Short mmCIF file of C-alpha atoms in Angstrom, two decimals:
data_model
loop_
_atom_site.label_atom_id
_atom_site.label_comp_id
_atom_site.label_asym_id
_atom_site.label_seq_id
_atom_site.Cartn_x
_atom_site.Cartn_y
_atom_site.Cartn_z
CA MET A 256 -36.07 9.88 -58.59
CA ALA A 257 -36.07 9.99 -55.02
CA THR A 258 -33.19 8.54 -52.97
CA GLN A 259 -34.01 6.32 -50.02
CA ASN A 260 -32.82 7.05 -46.59
CA PHE A 261 -31.87 4.29 -44.33
CA GLY A 262 -30.83 6.24 -41.29
CA ILE A 263 -27.46 6.29 -42.42
CA ARG A 264 -27.32 10.17 -41.67
CA GLY A 265 -28.97 9.38 -38.60
CA CYS A 266 -26.54 7.06 -37.39
CA GLY A 267 -24.36 9.74 -35.99
CA SER A 268 -26.91 11.58 -33.62
CA ALA A 269 -27.77 7.72 -32.56
CA ALA A 270 -24.13 7.00 -31.52
CA ALA A 271 -23.91 10.28 -29.84
CA ALA A 272 -26.94 9.53 -27.62
CA GLY A 273 -25.37 6.00 -27.19
CA VAL A 274 -22.50 7.42 -26.20
CA ALA A 275 -23.82 10.18 -23.91
CA PHE A 276 -26.20 7.16 -22.08
CA ALA A 277 -23.40 5.38 -21.65
CA ALA A 278 -21.40 8.28 -20.03
CA ALA A 279 -24.50 9.02 -17.84
CA LEU A 280 -24.73 5.16 -16.64
CA GLY A 281 -21.19 5.18 -15.74
CA VAL A 282 -21.38 8.27 -13.69
CA LEU A 283 -24.67 7.01 -11.97
CA VAL A 284 -22.69 3.52 -11.45
CA ALA A 285 -19.80 5.57 -9.75
CA GLN A 286 -22.08 7.78 -7.56
CA GLN A 287 -23.83 4.41 -6.33
CA ARG A 288 -20.44 2.81 -5.54
CA GLN A 289 -19.28 6.27 -3.82
CA SER A 290 -22.60 6.52 -1.93
CA ARG A 291 -22.15 2.84 -0.76
CA ARG A 292 -18.68 3.29 0.56
CA ALA A 293 -19.84 6.34 2.53
CA ARG A 294 -22.65 4.38 3.87
CA LEU A 295 -20.46 1.74 4.73
CA SER A 296 -17.85 4.30 6.76
CA GLU A 297 -20.49 6.01 8.45
CA GLN A 298 -21.74 2.55 9.82
CA GLN A 299 -18.30 1.53 10.47
CA HIS A 300 -18.08 4.65 12.72
CA ILE A 301 -21.25 4.02 14.27
CA ASN A 302 -19.93 0.16 15.04
CA LEU A 303 -16.72 1.78 16.43
CA ALA A 304 -18.54 4.35 18.68
CA ASN A 305 -20.87 1.49 19.89
CA GLN A 306 -17.76 -0.86 20.31
CA GLN A 307 -15.98 2.12 22.37
CA ARG A 308 -19.38 2.92 24.36
CA LEU A 309 -19.38 -0.95 25.25
CA HIS A 310 -15.69 -1.03 26.10
CA TRP A 311 -16.36 1.65 28.25
CA GLU A 312 -19.01 0.24 30.04
CA LEU A 313 -17.07 -2.96 30.79
CA LEU A 314 -14.22 -1.14 32.07
CA SER A 315 -16.43 1.08 34.52
CA LYS A 316 -17.65 -2.35 36.03
CA ALA A 317 -14.37 -3.38 36.66
CA LEU A 318 -13.28 -0.10 38.23
CA GLU A 319 -16.02 -0.10 40.38
CA ASP A 320 -15.95 -3.64 41.41
CA PRO A 321 -12.01 -5.42 42.07
CA SER A 322 -13.69 -8.83 41.52
CA LEU A 323 -14.78 -7.92 37.99
CA ALA A 324 -11.17 -6.23 37.31
CA ALA A 325 -9.78 -9.89 38.23
CA VAL A 326 -11.44 -11.20 35.09
CA LEU A 327 -9.47 -8.74 32.89
CA ASP A 328 -6.24 -9.20 34.80
CA THR A 329 -3.70 -11.07 32.26
CA HIS A 330 -0.76 -10.36 34.58
CA ASP A 331 -1.95 -13.17 37.31
CA GLY A 332 -2.49 -10.95 40.10
CA ALA A 333 1.40 -9.35 39.83
CA ILE A 334 -0.02 -6.01 39.41
CA PRO A 335 -1.57 -4.37 42.86
CA SER A 336 -5.26 -4.24 42.44
CA GLY A 337 -5.31 -0.40 42.79
CA LYS A 338 -2.59 -0.10 40.25
CA TYR A 339 -4.27 -2.32 37.90
CA ARG A 340 -7.29 -0.30 38.12
CA GLN A 341 -5.48 2.74 37.27
CA PHE A 342 -4.25 1.11 34.20
CA LEU A 343 -7.90 -0.25 33.10
CA PHE A 344 -8.61 3.57 33.39
CA ALA A 345 -5.41 4.51 31.27
CA ASN A 346 -6.60 1.93 28.67
CA ALA A 347 -9.98 3.46 28.47
CA VAL A 348 -8.28 7.04 28.18
CA TYR A 349 -5.92 5.58 25.11
CA THR A 350 -8.61 4.00 23.53
CA ASN A 351 -10.80 6.85 23.59
CA ALA A 352 -7.84 8.89 21.69
CA LEU A 353 -7.65 6.28 19.18
CA LEU A 354 -11.39 6.16 18.34
CA ALA A 355 -11.34 9.80 17.81
CA TYR A 356 -8.54 9.41 15.40
CA ARG A 357 -10.31 6.02 13.77
CA ILE A 358 -13.40 7.87 13.09
CA GLY A 359 -12.12 11.48 12.07
CA ASN A 360 -12.51 13.62 14.95
CA VAL A 361 -8.91 14.08 15.23
CA ASN A 362 -6.50 13.97 12.53
CA ARG A 363 -2.91 12.19 13.38
CA ALA A 364 -0.83 15.48 14.09
CA GLU A 365 -3.84 16.22 16.79
CA LEU A 366 -3.81 12.63 18.13
CA PHE A 367 -0.04 12.86 18.10
CA GLY A 368 -0.31 16.19 20.41
CA HIS A 369 -2.75 14.62 22.49
CA LEU A 370 -0.57 11.63 23.01
CA ARG A 371 2.46 13.61 23.88
CA GLY A 372 0.50 15.28 27.10
CA THR A 373 -0.87 11.92 28.00
CA VAL A 374 2.50 10.07 28.16
CA GLN A 375 3.41 12.87 30.61
CA ASN A 376 2.13 10.85 33.11
CA PRO A 377 3.97 8.32 35.03
CA ILE A 378 0.97 5.96 35.43
CA PHE A 379 0.10 6.09 31.72
CA ARG A 380 3.87 5.34 30.77
CA GLU A 381 3.89 2.49 33.04
CA TYR A 382 0.57 0.86 31.58
CA TRP A 383 2.24 1.42 28.40
CA GLU A 384 5.19 -0.35 29.00
CA VAL A 385 3.34 -3.22 30.90
CA THR A 386 1.03 -3.93 27.92
CA ARG A 387 4.03 -3.87 25.34
CA PRO A 388 3.78 -7.46 24.93
CA ALA A 389 0.03 -7.35 23.98
CA ARG A 390 0.75 -4.93 21.44
CA ALA A 391 3.17 -7.24 19.91
CA SER A 392 0.20 -9.45 18.55
CA LEU A 393 -1.32 -6.63 16.64
CA GLU A 394 -1.31 -6.88 13.03
CA ALA A 395 1.64 -4.72 11.64
CA GLY A 396 -0.79 -2.88 9.11
CA SER A 397 -3.66 -1.88 11.52
CA VAL A 398 -4.21 1.45 12.77
CA GLU A 399 -3.64 0.39 16.14
CA SER A 400 -0.38 -1.01 15.47
CA GLN A 401 0.77 1.94 13.28
CA VAL A 402 -0.45 4.74 16.47
CA GLY A 403 1.45 2.08 18.78
CA ARG A 404 4.54 2.63 17.06
CA MET A 405 3.96 6.22 16.87
CA MET A 406 3.84 6.08 20.58
CA ASP A 407 6.37 4.47 21.01
CA GLY A 408 8.85 6.75 18.88
CA LEU A 409 6.90 9.89 20.69
CA ILE A 410 8.17 7.99 24.29
CA ASN A 411 11.80 7.21 23.12
CA ASP A 412 11.83 11.05 21.62
CA LEU A 413 10.70 12.25 24.83
CA ASP A 414 13.16 10.68 27.14
CA GLU A 415 15.99 11.64 24.82
CA ALA A 416 14.97 15.02 24.70
CA ASP A 417 17.36 17.59 26.52
CA THR A 418 14.69 20.06 27.10
CA ASP A 419 11.74 20.17 29.75
CA GLU A 420 9.70 21.75 27.06
CA TRP A 421 7.98 18.38 26.53
CA TRP A 422 5.15 20.10 24.18
CA VAL A 423 7.85 20.62 21.58
CA VAL A 424 9.32 17.37 21.54
CA GLY A 425 8.91 14.82 18.51
CA ASP A 426 7.89 15.65 15.08
CA PRO A 427 4.15 15.30 14.68
CA PRO A 428 2.98 13.17 11.64
CA GLU A 429 1.68 15.00 8.64
#
């Protein structure tokens, strides 16, 4: 007499195929998520670069025309026009370095080294001190706030250093 096979023997291979299909589907979903994150990150970099370009265009107009620079003055005219325009340029230098870090063109240690050189300039140092109240309003966890604290620490280390070799002062972040 013949035995009827209702597919019980084939059930193992069907289950294995189902598991393989689920695993493949999981990999595909993970790849799509990673691809979506990469596109978002790329778009964020594009947006940051576009914002930086717009920022520079606005600052350029202010640097060329003192009447436009007055629109950006939050110090009630207490800073002479020529000095204020230097501060606008210092802001452009700083925001350019910050953007390079945020989009990954430089790492944190490279940013630290660049800024360590930048703060050797007394005009930049003065700009940094004058803009301290504006930085106080930054969200504590923001990239700009973290870099600002790094700058404050660097300036403090440089002021307390007992060497003229400024390029070795401070501990670059890892």
